[in-house]
Short mmCIF file of C-alpha atoms and ligand atoms in Angstrom, two decimals:
data_model
loop_
_atom_site.label_atom_id
_atom_site.label_comp_id
_atom_site.label_asym_id
_atom_site.label_seq_id
_atom_site.Cartn_x
_atom_site.Cartn_y
_atom_site.Cartn_z
CA MET A 124 95.87 55.94 36.03
CA SER A 125 92.77 54.94 34.99
CA ALA A 126 90.06 57.86 35.09
CA LYS A 127 87.31 55.14 35.24
CA GLY A 128 84.84 56.19 38.42
CA LEU A 129 86.64 59.34 39.41
CA GLY A 130 84.33 62.99 38.99
CA ILE A 131 84.55 65.24 36.23
CA ASN A 132 87.13 67.61 37.40
CA SER A 133 89.45 64.74 38.57
CA LYS A 134 88.95 63.20 35.12
CA LEU A 135 89.68 66.70 33.28
CA VAL A 136 93.14 67.04 35.26
CA HIS A 137 94.40 63.24 35.31
CA GLY A 138 92.44 61.71 32.14
CA GLY A 139 94.67 60.24 29.40
CA TYR A 140 97.78 60.63 31.43
CA HIS A 141 99.97 57.34 31.99
CA PRO A 142 103.29 57.95 33.82
CA ASP A 143 106.34 57.12 31.76
CA ALA A 144 110.41 56.44 32.47
CA THR A 145 111.00 59.54 33.44
CA GLY A 146 107.83 60.70 36.05
CA ALA A 147 107.08 63.54 34.15
CA VAL A 148 103.81 65.10 35.52
CA ASN A 149 102.60 66.14 31.96
CA VAL A 150 101.91 64.21 28.82
CA PRO A 151 105.26 65.10 27.07
CA ILE A 152 105.32 66.42 23.27
CA TYR A 153 106.04 63.67 20.83
CA GLN A 154 107.30 66.02 18.27
CA SER A 155 107.74 62.94 15.92
CA SER A 156 106.25 62.16 12.50
CA THR A 157 107.75 58.67 12.39
CA PHE A 158 108.06 55.66 14.93
CA ALA A 159 110.78 52.89 15.16
CA PHE A 160 109.50 49.70 14.37
CA ARG A 161 110.53 47.76 17.30
CA ASP A 162 110.46 44.20 15.94
CA ALA A 163 112.46 44.31 12.71
CA ALA A 164 112.11 40.23 12.23
CA HIS A 165 108.79 40.80 11.31
CA GLY A 166 110.24 42.97 8.30
CA ALA A 167 107.44 43.80 5.76
CA THR A 168 105.13 41.97 7.50
CA LEU A 169 104.33 44.92 9.65
CA PHE A 170 102.75 46.62 7.02
CA ALA A 171 99.70 44.47 7.28
CA GLY A 172 98.94 46.26 10.52
CA LYS A 173 101.34 43.75 12.67
CA GLU A 174 103.19 46.68 14.52
CA LYS A 175 101.42 47.30 17.72
CA GLY A 176 102.79 50.59 18.64
CA TYR A 177 102.98 53.65 16.88
CA ILE A 178 103.87 54.24 13.14
CA TYR A 179 103.18 57.47 12.00
CA THR A 180 101.62 60.64 13.52
CA ARG A 181 98.73 60.91 10.82
CA ILE A 182 98.00 57.23 12.00
CA GLY A 183 98.43 57.97 15.60
CA ASN A 184 100.67 59.51 18.07
CA PRO A 185 100.75 59.64 22.06
CA THR A 186 100.28 62.92 22.73
CA ILE A 187 97.37 62.97 20.67
CA ALA A 188 96.28 59.11 22.11
CA ALA A 189 96.30 61.07 25.54
CA PHE A 190 93.82 63.81 24.35
CA GLU A 191 91.91 61.44 22.64
CA GLU A 192 91.22 58.97 25.71
CA SER A 193 90.49 62.06 28.16
CA VAL A 194 88.13 63.18 26.03
CA ALA A 195 86.76 60.09 25.11
CA SER A 196 86.21 59.36 29.07
CA LEU A 197 84.92 62.78 30.02
CA GLU A 198 81.95 61.81 26.86
CA ASN A 199 81.69 58.09 28.24
CA GLY A 200 82.78 56.93 24.74
CA ALA A 201 84.27 54.12 23.00
CA GLY A 202 87.16 56.36 22.27
CA GLY A 203 88.09 59.63 20.56
CA ILE A 204 89.18 61.08 17.37
CA ALA A 205 91.28 64.54 17.47
CA THR A 206 91.12 66.52 14.07
CA SER A 207 92.93 69.38 12.62
CA SER A 208 90.16 71.62 13.49
CA GLY A 209 86.19 71.32 14.27
CA LEU A 210 85.47 71.48 10.59
CA GLY A 211 87.91 68.55 9.86
CA ALA A 212 85.56 66.72 12.58
CA VAL A 213 82.20 67.90 10.66
CA ASN A 214 84.16 66.40 7.26
CA THR A 215 85.22 63.28 8.98
CA LEU A 216 81.63 62.42 10.37
CA TYR A 217 79.54 63.26 6.80
CA MET A 218 82.25 61.29 5.12
CA ALA A 219 81.89 58.63 7.41
CA LEU A 220 78.28 58.22 7.55
CA LEU A 221 76.87 59.40 4.36
CA GLY A 222 77.34 58.27 0.92
CA GLN A 223 75.75 58.72 -2.76
CA GLY A 224 71.93 59.05 -2.15
CA ALA A 225 72.63 59.39 1.42
CA HIS A 226 70.23 61.81 3.60
CA MET A 227 71.24 64.03 6.54
CA VAL A 228 68.86 66.09 9.13
CA SER A 229 70.29 68.86 10.64
CA THR A 230 69.64 71.96 12.98
CA ALA A 231 68.72 74.83 10.82
CA ALA A 232 70.72 77.28 13.20
CA VAL A 233 73.90 74.51 13.05
CA TYR A 234 77.39 76.09 12.64
CA GLY A 235 77.24 78.19 9.36
CA PRO A 236 80.29 76.13 7.48
CA SER A 237 79.09 72.66 8.72
CA ARG A 238 76.06 73.61 6.49
CA GLY A 239 78.02 75.19 3.84
CA LEU A 240 80.29 72.37 3.70
CA MET A 241 77.11 69.74 3.28
CA GLU A 242 75.02 71.96 0.37
CA LYS A 243 78.47 72.94 -1.22
CA HIS A 244 80.80 70.26 -1.42
CA PHE A 245 79.06 66.82 -0.22
CA ALA A 246 75.80 67.91 -2.53
CA ARG A 247 78.47 67.36 -5.99
CA PHE A 248 78.91 64.01 -4.68
CA GLY A 249 75.13 63.31 -4.54
CA ALA A 250 74.47 63.41 -0.69
CA GLU A 251 70.95 65.23 0.65
CA ALA A 252 70.33 67.49 3.58
CA SER A 253 67.20 69.07 5.58
CA PHE A 254 67.96 72.13 7.55
CA VAL A 255 65.04 72.04 10.09
CA ASP A 256 64.25 73.97 13.63
CA THR A 257 65.24 70.98 15.62
CA SER A 258 64.01 72.80 18.99
CA ASP A 259 60.70 71.22 17.76
CA LEU A 260 61.00 67.66 17.22
CA GLU A 261 58.03 67.73 15.00
CA ASN A 262 60.25 69.28 12.55
CA LEU A 263 62.77 66.69 12.38
CA ARG A 264 60.15 63.78 12.13
CA ARG A 265 58.72 65.30 9.45
CA ALA A 266 61.91 65.34 7.69
CA MET A 267 62.77 62.03 7.94
CA ARG A 268 63.32 59.81 5.05
CA PRO A 269 64.03 55.91 4.21
CA ALA A 270 67.69 57.30 2.96
CA THR A 271 68.38 59.27 6.22
CA ARG A 272 71.60 58.09 7.47
CA LEU A 273 72.55 60.45 9.93
CA VAL A 274 70.56 63.09 12.13
CA TYR A 275 73.12 65.81 13.25
CA VAL A 276 72.14 68.08 15.66
CA GLU A 277 73.82 71.40 17.50
CA SER A 278 72.66 71.83 20.81
CA PRO A 279 72.74 74.75 22.11
CA SER A 280 73.12 76.34 18.40
CA ASN A 281 74.44 79.32 17.71
CA PRO A 282 74.00 82.30 17.75
CA ALA A 283 70.19 82.14 18.92
CA MET A 284 70.94 79.48 21.61
CA GLN A 285 67.97 77.01 20.48
CA VAL A 286 68.03 73.90 22.81
CA THR A 287 67.20 70.22 21.26
CA ASP A 288 66.05 67.79 23.07
CA ILE A 289 68.58 64.67 22.54
CA GLN A 290 67.04 62.19 24.28
CA GLY A 291 64.05 62.53 21.81
CA ALA A 292 66.08 63.42 18.77
CA ALA A 293 68.11 59.84 19.27
CA ALA A 294 64.62 57.88 19.61
CA ILE A 295 63.44 59.47 16.18
CA ALA A 296 67.20 59.10 14.26
CA HIS A 297 67.31 55.02 15.58
CA ALA A 298 63.62 54.33 14.87
CA HIS A 299 64.41 55.29 10.98
CA GLY A 300 67.65 53.37 11.31
CA SER A 301 69.73 56.29 11.53
CA LEU A 302 72.55 57.57 13.99
CA LEU A 303 72.51 60.66 16.15
CA ALA A 304 75.63 62.63 16.34
CA VAL A 305 75.42 65.96 18.56
CA ASP A 306 77.82 69.12 17.98
CA ASN A 307 78.12 69.90 21.81
CA THR A 308 80.87 72.63 21.50
CA PHE A 309 78.85 75.45 23.38
CA ALA A 310 77.71 73.25 26.01
CA SER A 311 81.37 71.09 26.35
CA PRO A 312 81.51 67.84 27.98
CA TYR A 313 81.84 69.58 31.52
CA LEU A 314 77.64 70.72 30.96
CA GLN A 315 76.62 68.10 28.66
CA ARG A 316 77.34 64.68 27.52
CA PRO A 317 75.20 63.59 24.67
CA LEU A 318 76.24 59.69 24.54
CA ASP A 319 74.46 59.59 27.70
CA LEU A 320 71.25 60.81 26.50
CA GLY A 321 71.30 58.53 23.63
CA ALA A 322 73.57 60.13 21.11
CA ASP A 323 76.14 57.81 18.87
CA VAL A 324 78.49 60.31 18.19
CA VAL A 325 79.75 63.48 19.70
CA LEU A 326 81.94 66.42 18.14
CA HIS A 327 83.40 69.64 19.24
CA SER A 328 85.26 72.59 18.01
CA ILE A 329 88.25 72.35 20.82
CA THR A 330 88.80 75.89 19.51
CA LYS A 331 85.89 76.92 21.88
CA PHE A 332 85.49 75.73 25.63
CA ILE A 333 87.82 72.93 25.44
CA ASN A 334 91.02 74.43 25.28
CA GLY A 335 89.65 77.64 25.95
CA HIS A 336 92.25 80.05 25.50
CA ALA A 337 92.04 80.67 21.74
CA ASP A 338 95.38 79.87 21.22
CA VAL A 339 94.61 76.63 19.40
CA VAL A 340 92.40 75.27 16.66
CA GLY A 341 91.30 71.92 16.46
CA GLY A 342 88.44 69.35 16.93
CA VAL A 343 87.73 65.98 18.42
CA LEU A 344 84.70 63.01 17.63
CA VAL A 345 83.70 60.82 20.53
CA ALA A 346 81.77 57.49 18.94
CA LYS A 347 79.82 55.68 21.56
CA ASP A 348 80.33 52.49 19.60
CA ALA A 349 83.95 50.80 18.82
CA GLY A 350 82.44 50.17 14.94
CA VAL A 351 81.63 53.89 14.63
CA HIS A 352 84.90 54.82 16.05
CA ALA A 353 86.97 52.77 13.52
CA ARG A 354 84.85 54.41 10.45
CA LEU A 355 85.55 57.90 11.74
CA ARG A 356 89.16 56.98 12.76
CA ASP A 357 89.55 55.44 8.89
CA VAL A 358 88.24 58.50 7.42
CA MET A 359 89.96 60.87 9.42
CA VAL A 360 93.19 59.01 8.78
CA THR A 361 92.80 59.19 4.87
CA THR A 362 91.83 62.37 4.36
CA GLY A 363 94.66 63.21 6.78
CA CYS A 364 93.21 65.99 9.00
CA ASN A 365 94.96 64.76 12.06
CA MET A 366 95.77 66.86 15.20
CA ASP A 367 99.19 68.08 15.81
CA PRO A 368 101.42 66.95 18.98
CA HIS A 369 101.97 69.97 19.97
CA GLN A 370 98.48 71.46 19.27
CA ALA A 371 97.34 68.26 21.70
CA TYR A 372 99.65 68.98 24.28
CA LEU A 373 98.04 72.71 24.72
CA VAL A 374 94.61 71.32 24.58
CA ILE A 375 95.42 68.64 27.50
CA ARG A 376 96.94 72.10 29.22
CA GLY A 377 93.62 73.76 28.58
CA LEU A 378 91.18 70.81 29.45
CA LYS A 379 92.82 70.24 32.88
CA THR A 380 90.79 73.71 33.98
CA LEU A 381 87.55 73.54 31.71
CA GLY A 382 85.55 72.61 34.98
CA LEU A 383 86.92 76.04 36.74
CA ARG A 384 86.52 78.01 33.68
CA VAL A 385 83.04 76.88 32.56
CA GLU A 386 82.05 77.02 36.20
CA ARG A 387 83.38 80.91 36.72
CA ALA A 388 82.03 82.04 32.67
CA GLN A 389 78.56 80.97 33.72
CA GLN A 390 78.34 82.43 36.96
CA SER A 391 79.12 85.54 35.55
CA ALA A 392 77.02 84.91 32.50
CA LEU A 393 73.58 84.68 34.90
CA VAL A 394 74.58 88.21 36.43
CA ILE A 395 75.26 89.83 33.17
CA ALA A 396 71.94 88.01 31.55
CA ARG A 397 69.44 89.33 34.47
CA TRP A 398 71.66 92.79 34.39
CA LEU A 399 70.55 92.89 30.58
CA GLU A 400 67.08 91.71 30.84
CA SER A 401 66.47 95.05 33.17
CA HIS A 402 68.39 97.43 30.78
CA PRO A 403 65.96 100.23 28.97
CA LYS A 404 68.41 99.69 25.26
CA ILE A 405 67.96 95.97 25.35
CA GLN A 406 64.93 94.21 23.68
CA SER A 407 65.19 90.84 24.70
CA VAL A 408 67.93 88.59 26.21
CA ARG A 409 68.63 84.86 25.14
CA TYR A 410 70.48 82.69 27.42
CA ILE A 411 69.31 79.39 28.57
CA GLY A 412 69.72 79.78 32.39
CA LEU A 413 67.19 82.99 32.18
CA PRO A 414 63.48 81.55 32.79
CA SER A 415 62.39 83.96 29.94
CA HIS A 416 64.15 80.96 27.71
CA PRO A 417 61.84 78.88 25.90
CA GLN A 418 63.84 76.08 26.26
CA HIS A 419 64.98 76.68 29.94
CA GLU A 420 63.24 73.81 31.09
CA LEU A 421 64.59 71.64 28.63
CA ALA A 422 68.10 72.69 29.22
CA LYS A 423 68.17 72.39 32.81
CA ARG A 424 66.93 68.62 32.07
CA GLN A 425 69.53 67.67 29.84
CA MET A 426 72.68 70.05 30.87
CA SER A 427 74.01 70.41 34.53
CA GLY A 428 75.04 73.94 33.88
CA PHE A 429 73.81 76.80 31.38
CA GLY A 430 77.21 78.10 30.03
CA SER A 431 78.19 81.32 29.23
CA MET A 432 76.84 82.09 25.60
CA ILE A 433 74.34 84.90 25.78
CA GLY A 434 72.50 86.76 22.73
CA PHE A 435 70.75 90.16 23.37
CA GLU A 436 68.80 92.25 21.01
CA LEU A 437 69.14 96.08 20.85
CA THR A 438 66.08 98.34 20.93
CA GLY A 439 68.16 100.31 18.37
CA GLY A 440 68.44 97.46 15.95
CA LEU A 441 71.40 97.21 13.78
CA GLU A 442 72.83 100.88 13.96
CA ALA A 443 72.56 100.22 17.92
CA GLY A 444 74.29 97.01 17.51
CA ARG A 445 77.11 99.01 15.42
CA ILE A 446 77.38 101.58 18.23
CA VAL A 447 77.96 98.78 21.05
CA MET A 448 80.31 96.84 18.94
CA ASP A 449 82.49 100.26 18.76
CA ARG A 450 82.27 101.34 22.16
CA VAL A 451 82.88 97.88 24.21
CA ARG A 452 86.80 98.55 25.91
CA LEU A 453 86.89 94.90 27.94
CA ALA A 454 85.07 92.64 25.46
CA THR A 455 86.94 92.15 22.59
CA LEU A 456 85.28 92.49 19.33
CA ALA A 457 86.41 89.03 17.51
CA VAL A 458 84.86 85.75 16.39
CA SER A 459 85.17 82.74 18.04
CA LEU A 460 84.15 81.78 21.95
CA GLY A 461 84.62 79.91 24.76
CA GLY A 462 87.37 81.43 25.95
CA VAL A 463 89.10 83.04 29.03
CA GLU A 464 88.78 86.80 27.64
CA THR A 465 84.78 88.27 26.88
CA LEU A 466 84.19 88.30 23.14
CA ILE A 467 81.48 90.11 21.79
CA GLU A 468 80.63 90.01 18.23
CA HIS A 469 77.39 90.91 15.16
CA PRO A 470 76.44 87.70 13.90
CA ALA A 471 74.41 89.39 10.93
CA SER A 472 77.61 91.08 10.00
CA MET A 473 80.28 88.49 11.05
CA THR A 474 80.09 85.00 11.78
CA HIS A 475 76.62 84.21 9.67
CA ALA A 476 76.93 87.15 7.28
CA ALA A 477 76.94 84.44 4.41
CA MET A 478 73.35 83.23 5.18
CA SER A 479 70.45 85.31 3.47
CA LYS A 480 68.29 87.63 6.12
CA ALA A 481 65.41 84.53 5.14
CA ALA A 482 67.90 82.08 6.40
CA ARG A 483 69.02 83.89 9.41
CA GLU A 484 65.36 84.34 10.42
CA ALA A 485 64.93 81.07 10.10
CA ALA A 486 67.36 80.19 12.20
CA GLY A 487 66.00 82.17 14.95
CA PHE A 488 68.03 85.44 14.96
CA THR A 489 67.21 88.90 13.41
CA ASP A 490 70.17 91.32 12.12
CA GLY A 491 70.11 93.19 15.49
CA LEU A 492 71.21 90.34 17.87
CA VAL A 493 74.56 90.62 19.40
CA ARG A 494 76.78 87.45 20.68
CA TYR A 495 78.66 87.72 24.06
CA SER A 496 80.81 85.19 25.21
CA VAL A 497 81.97 85.44 28.95
CA GLY A 498 84.90 84.80 29.96
CA ILE A 499 86.39 85.02 33.40
CA GLU A 500 87.45 88.65 33.91
CA ASP A 501 85.68 90.19 37.44
CA VAL A 502 81.86 90.68 36.82
CA GLU A 503 81.92 94.16 37.69
CA ASP A 504 84.04 95.11 35.37
CA LEU A 505 82.03 93.31 32.30
CA ILE A 506 78.97 95.68 33.56
CA ALA A 507 80.50 98.75 33.54
CA ASP A 508 81.97 97.98 30.03
CA LEU A 509 78.83 96.92 28.64
CA ASP A 510 76.85 100.01 30.99
CA GLN A 511 79.13 102.62 29.04
CA ALA A 512 78.73 101.04 25.55
CA LEU A 513 74.86 100.51 26.21
CA SER A 514 74.84 104.69 27.57
CA ALA A 515 75.94 105.73 24.01
CA ILE A 516 73.10 104.65 22.14
CA PRO A 517 70.99 107.51 21.69
C1 PLP B 703 83.49 76.99 16.11
C2 PLP B 703 82.70 75.95 15.81
C3 PLP B 703 83.12 74.54 14.44
C4 PLP B 703 84.07 74.81 14.00
O1 PLP B 703 85.06 74.69 14.32
P1 PLP B 703 86.26 75.28 14.08
O2 PLP B 703 87.71 74.67 14.91
O3 PLP B 703 86.62 76.42 13.96
O4 PLP B 703 86.94 74.39 12.75
C5 PLP B 703 82.02 73.65 14.57
N1 PLP B 703 80.85 73.80 15.59
C6 PLP B 703 80.25 74.97 16.50
C7 PLP B 703 79.56 74.95 17.00
C8 PLP B 703 81.76 75.97 16.50
O5 PLP B 703 81.30 76.95 17.46
#
């Protein structure tokens, strides 16, 4: 059925599904690399793009298409493009929208490898980028150049939980003839829809909230405009970073409960953030749902909830961080986020270790920051776990 006009939870359950002859309630896994041409009379002319159906799974596949249709509908875009990973989506975005001599402005605290891909690889082909704190739009305005083709914002950004005004960023980008893309991984389409706020492209690492079960790596792009969608799809197909049908099946399954998972996790996150804020061993808490967060009001305006990512700084700095990492039992010490299980990590020594200390500080976090991705366990158990770990700090 068409998901048009449905509420978000109905879209999550039914989006992208079209009943087949068997009546299967789920989208089947079309685990096939190739598809028979159905109108043989056209012969070789089919290769000229005349075949209406599926041809080859790198180009398109019914299971993958169901997922793409569902996410495009959630984000209110013209179409979705599923990719092998979140980074596959970032690569597709850069390659489609930048070229030799082109300039990009991006969030300083953008996902580390998104920055590395630009500085290590796209720079070799003559593209340039400025990384600035986009939570202050004045920095974005100042960084714009005549050659700026893309503004690429991550909001909320990892791990300092900085929020960028998407509507304001879109106005600046468009005034300079540039497109705005938003990495919406941390919010998920359940809490934030950047295309509705003026962005041209939205990107997700579906490895995180969209899939939500820590069993798939994948990515997706959604474009507002059909022309931009076609440019992105062409690059995805020619660089071969397509999703696999089985991967798509798992993601569709995960997506159905996105609303339930996000609601539960963010409810617990608020309780935990408040508890941490009053704990003597905690120096500061960064949770966008707390009034103490510098962009709390902005987050309230552009998101429909605050999510479940918490950053906290321990009074004992790096050493105290190490003790907490060693002592937690229910929370798992691991990178990644957005799953049903609570994960804890130390950005300075784990996910953001490749950055210099100065770059980490420019991205808004210190070496004592702990990142906590709240899952759907009982909140009392999560607090008891943190409590016993914090009590080990001398
Ligand atoms: C994980 C992540 C990515 C990269 O996605 P992968 O699926 O790991 O390739 C990009 N952006 C953000 C915000 C992420 O958290």
